[in-house]
mmCIF file of C-alpha atoms in Angstrom:
data_model
loop_
_atom_site.group_PDB
_atom_site.id
_atom_site.type_symbol
_atom_site.label_atom_id
_atom_site.label_comp_id
_atom_site.label_asym_id
_atom_site.label_seq_id
_atom_site.Cartn_x
_atom_site.Cartn_y
_atom_site.Cartn_z
ATOM 1 C CA MET A 1421 -10.847 1.594 13.781
ATOM 2 C CA PRO A 1422 -9.103 4.442 11.877
ATOM 3 C CA ILE A 1423 -9.737 4.795 8.120
ATOM 4 C CA LYS A 1424 -6.078 4.036 7.357
ATOM 5 C CA THR A 1425 -6.238 0.722 9.233
ATOM 6 C CA LYS A 1426 -9.508 -0.249 7.531
ATOM 7 C CA LEU A 1427 -8.089 0.571 4.091
ATOM 8 C CA GLU A 1428 -4.878 -1.346 4.769
ATOM 9 C CA LYS A 1429 -6.950 -4.351 5.787
ATOM 10 C CA PHE A 1430 -9.208 -4.013 2.716
ATOM 11 C CA LEU A 1431 -6.243 -3.655 0.329
ATOM 12 C CA LYS A 1432 -4.223 -6.512 1.801
ATOM 13 C CA ASN A 1433 -2.972 -8.798 -0.990
ATOM 14 C CA HIS A 1434 -4.201 -6.457 -3.722
ATOM 15 C CA GLU A 1435 -2.954 -6.965 -7.258
ATOM 16 C CA LYS A 1436 -4.473 -3.964 -8.999
ATOM 17 C CA ILE A 1437 -6.575 -1.164 -7.514
ATOM 18 C CA LEU A 1438 -9.194 0.900 -9.287
ATOM 19 C CA ILE A 1439 -10.513 4.061 -7.655
ATOM 20 C CA LEU A 1440 -13.866 5.216 -9.032
ATOM 21 C CA THR A 1441 -14.894 8.675 -7.894
ATOM 22 C CA VAL A 1442 -18.435 9.934 -8.217
ATOM 23 C CA GLY A 1443 -19.793 13.468 -8.096
ATOM 24 C CA ASN A 1444 -20.971 16.646 -9.748
ATOM 25 C CA GLU A 1445 -18.579 19.614 -9.729
ATOM 26 C CA LEU A 1446 -21.563 21.982 -9.995
ATOM 27 C CA ARG A 1447 -23.180 20.796 -6.735
ATOM 28 C CA GLY A 1448 -20.834 22.115 -4.046
ATOM 29 C CA ASP A 1449 -19.435 19.299 -1.914
ATOM 30 C CA ASP A 1450 -20.720 16.678 -4.369
ATOM 31 C CA GLY A 1451 -17.709 17.802 -6.424
ATOM 32 C CA LEU A 1452 -15.436 15.995 -3.963
ATOM 33 C CA GLY A 1453 -15.301 12.946 -6.257
ATOM 34 C CA PRO A 1454 -13.827 14.743 -9.274
ATOM 35 C CA ALA A 1455 -11.565 16.799 -6.959
ATOM 36 C CA ILE A 1456 -10.026 13.742 -5.313
ATOM 37 C CA ALA A 1457 -9.690 11.975 -8.686
ATOM 38 C CA LYS A 1458 -7.483 14.857 -9.892
ATOM 39 C CA LYS A 1459 -5.327 14.704 -6.754
ATOM 40 C CA ILE A 1460 -4.882 10.928 -6.780
ATOM 41 C CA SER A 1461 -4.123 10.927 -10.520
ATOM 42 C CA LYS A 1462 -1.079 13.148 -9.885
ATOM 43 C CA ASN A 1463 0.519 10.349 -7.830
ATOM 44 C CA ARG A 1464 -0.446 7.360 -9.948
ATOM 45 C CA LYS A 1465 1.244 4.052 -9.439
ATOM 46 C CA LYS A 1466 1.397 1.297 -12.046
ATOM 47 C CA ASN A 1467 -1.010 -0.915 -10.075
ATOM 48 C CA LEU A 1468 -3.557 1.911 -9.725
ATOM 49 C CA THR A 1469 -6.222 3.201 -12.111
ATOM 50 C CA VAL A 1470 -8.313 6.267 -11.295
ATOM 51 C CA ILE A 1471 -11.637 6.914 -13.041
ATOM 52 C CA ASP A 1472 -13.665 10.072 -12.477
ATOM 53 C CA GLY A 1473 -17.158 8.662 -12.957
ATOM 54 C CA GLY A 1474 -18.821 12.076 -12.617
ATOM 55 C CA THR A 1475 -22.587 11.731 -12.240
ATOM 56 C CA VAL A 1476 -22.806 8.583 -14.367
ATOM 57 C CA PRO A 1477 -20.356 6.037 -12.942
ATOM 58 C CA GLU A 1478 -22.388 3.257 -14.583
ATOM 59 C CA ASN A 1479 -21.066 4.487 -17.956
ATOM 60 C CA PHE A 1480 -17.601 3.249 -16.959
ATOM 61 C CA THR A 1481 -18.404 -0.417 -16.301
ATOM 62 C CA GLY A 1482 -16.754 -1.452 -19.581
ATOM 63 C CA LYS A 1483 -13.546 0.371 -18.679
ATOM 64 C CA ILE A 1484 -13.614 -1.094 -15.168
ATOM 65 C CA LYS A 1485 -13.940 -4.617 -16.567
ATOM 66 C CA LYS A 1486 -11.140 -3.951 -19.082
ATOM 67 C CA GLU A 1487 -8.820 -2.718 -16.316
ATOM 68 C CA ASN A 1488 -9.596 -5.943 -14.416
ATOM 69 C CA PRO A 1489 -8.754 -4.727 -10.895
ATOM 70 C CA SER A 1490 -8.683 -6.993 -7.871
ATOM 71 C CA HIS A 1491 -9.960 -4.172 -5.626
ATOM 72 C CA ILE A 1492 -12.317 -1.257 -6.335
ATOM 73 C CA ILE A 1493 -12.648 1.783 -4.083
ATOM 74 C CA ILE A 1494 -15.636 4.036 -4.795
ATOM 75 C CA ILE A 1495 -15.464 7.555 -3.341
ATOM 76 C CA ASP A 1496 -18.585 9.730 -3.109
ATOM 77 C CA ALA A 1497 -20.402 12.332 -1.016
ATOM 78 C CA VAL A 1498 -22.696 10.470 1.382
ATOM 79 C CA GLU A 1499 -25.341 11.960 3.674
ATOM 80 C CA MET A 1500 -24.645 10.175 6.968
ATOM 81 C CA GLY A 1501 -26.024 12.724 9.416
ATOM 82 C CA ALA A 1502 -22.450 13.295 10.618
ATOM 83 C CA GLU A 1503 -20.213 16.348 10.908
ATOM 84 C CA PRO A 1504 -19.281 17.773 7.473
ATOM 85 C CA GLY A 1505 -16.039 16.218 6.284
ATOM 86 C CA THR A 1506 -16.507 12.957 8.205
ATOM 87 C CA ILE A 1507 -14.911 10.081 6.273
ATOM 88 C CA LYS A 1508 -16.446 6.642 6.627
ATOM 89 C CA ILE A 1509 -15.955 3.287 4.961
ATOM 90 C CA ILE A 1510 -19.407 1.972 4.150
ATOM 91 C CA LYS A 1511 -19.837 -1.753 3.789
ATOM 92 C CA LYS A 1512 -21.609 -3.097 0.727
ATOM 93 C CA ASP A 1513 -24.608 -4.295 2.723
ATOM 94 C CA GLU A 1514 -24.995 -0.864 4.398
ATOM 95 C CA ILE A 1515 -25.022 1.224 1.205
ATOM 96 C CA ALA A 1516 -28.820 1.158 0.842
ATOM 97 C CA ASN A 1517 -29.119 2.757 4.316
ATOM 98 C CA TYR A 1518 -27.487 6.014 3.187
ATOM 99 C CA ASN A 1519 -28.494 8.834 0.880
ATOM 100 C CA ILE A 1520 -25.663 8.689 -1.588
ATOM 101 C CA SER A 1521 -24.985 11.816 -3.571
ATOM 102 C CA THR A 1522 -27.097 13.063 -6.464
ATOM 103 C CA HIS A 1523 -26.957 10.343 -9.104
ATOM 104 C CA ALA A 1524 -29.589 8.542 -11.131
ATOM 105 C CA MET A 1525 -28.546 4.937 -10.482
ATOM 106 C CA PRO A 1526 -28.002 3.763 -6.902
ATOM 107 C CA LEU A 1527 -24.399 2.704 -6.264
ATOM 108 C CA SER A 1528 -25.677 -0.569 -4.816
ATOM 109 C CA PHE A 1529 -27.001 -1.477 -8.316
ATOM 110 C CA LEU A 1530 -23.657 -0.594 -9.892
ATOM 111 C CA ILE A 1531 -21.803 -2.747 -7.362
ATOM 112 C CA GLU A 1532 -24.147 -5.693 -7.896
ATOM 113 C CA TYR A 1533 -23.758 -5.371 -11.668
ATOM 114 C CA LEU A 1534 -19.951 -5.360 -11.405
ATOM 115 C CA LYS A 1535 -20.064 -8.415 -9.135
ATOM 116 C CA THR A 1536 -21.893 -10.373 -11.882
ATOM 117 C CA HIS A 1537 -18.743 -10.010 -14.003
ATOM 118 C CA LYS A 1538 -16.107 -10.838 -11.384
ATOM 119 C CA ASP A 1539 -15.902 -11.132 -7.627
ATOM 120 C CA TYR A 1540 -14.144 -7.799 -7.194
ATOM 121 C CA ARG A 1541 -13.374 -6.660 -3.661
ATOM 122 C CA ILE A 1542 -15.368 -3.417 -3.502
ATOM 123 C CA THR A 1543 -15.678 -0.778 -0.804
ATOM 124 C CA LEU A 1544 -17.273 2.663 -0.643
ATOM 125 C CA ILE A 1545 -15.635 5.615 1.060
ATOM 126 C CA GLY A 1546 -18.213 8.249 1.932
ATOM 127 C CA ILE A 1547 -17.473 11.826 2.906
ATOM 128 C CA GLN A 1548 -20.222 13.789 4.670
ATOM 129 C CA PRO A 1549 -21.015 16.902 2.599
ATOM 130 C CA LYS A 1550 -21.776 20.282 4.153
ATOM 131 C CA LYS A 1551 -23.619 21.703 1.139
ATOM 132 C CA LEU A 1552 -24.950 20.220 -2.091
ATOM 133 C CA GLU A 1553 -26.575 23.256 -3.672
ATOM 134 C CA PHE A 1554 -25.510 24.773 -6.987
ATOM 135 C CA SER A 1555 -21.923 25.940 -6.545
ATOM 136 C CA THR A 1556 -18.469 25.102 -7.834
ATOM 137 C CA LYS A 1557 -16.917 25.607 -4.381
ATOM 138 C CA ILE A 1558 -16.201 22.774 -1.971
ATOM 139 C CA SER A 1559 -16.576 23.602 1.735
ATOM 140 C CA LYS A 1560 -13.539 23.831 4.012
ATOM 141 C CA PRO A 1561 -14.252 20.655 6.059
ATOM 142 C CA VAL A 1562 -14.720 18.598 2.892
ATOM 143 C CA LYS A 1563 -11.537 20.057 1.317
ATOM 144 C CA GLU A 1564 -9.642 19.018 4.455
ATOM 145 C CA SER A 1565 -11.077 15.498 4.189
ATOM 146 C CA ILE A 1566 -10.066 15.292 0.525
ATOM 147 C CA GLU A 1567 -6.483 16.145 1.532
ATOM 148 C CA LYS A 1568 -6.528 13.641 4.396
ATOM 149 C CA LEU A 1569 -7.927 10.830 2.238
ATOM 150 C CA ASN A 1570 -5.490 11.610 -0.584
ATOM 151 C CA SER A 1571 -2.481 11.381 1.740
ATOM 152 C CA THR A 1572 -3.806 8.215 3.370
ATOM 153 C CA LEU A 1573 -4.270 6.535 -0.012
ATOM 154 C CA LYS A 1574 -0.843 7.732 -1.182
ATOM 155 C CA GLU A 1575 0.736 6.249 1.951
ATOM 156 C CA ILE A 1576 -1.012 2.889 1.585
ATOM 157 C CA ILE A 1577 -0.739 2.381 -2.178
ATOM 158 C CA GLN A 1578 2.950 1.910 -2.891
#
């Protein structure tokens, strides 16, 4: 099933969407989170909040709760053993099976913590990185995926 179809299904009957991006701009393709946060923020809708969680998304749990979204989309670099730039929606129960970015707290813990506050609908969008070494440059396949995901989200979130 294409990403667009999966996202449309996930966002069906949404009231308010929060996009939480995760990543380190100094680690090559791990900087995809902050990069996509900047792009999505340019096209903000009133029912959409974008938070660049950087390398410490757990520091934004208070803001997430205050925003009180019905749906949360987390976007991060995820090592899936796929072609660089591959975009995949990762189900909550599959998150522990993947090496997710370069952060201290596992995203599965963050998701479980948020769920203790409210039964948010949460999904993770992973993009396969090409390189994660020290660099401020994002690889071409990941840049293309950022553009594709940005236009897909813009199309879906009216």
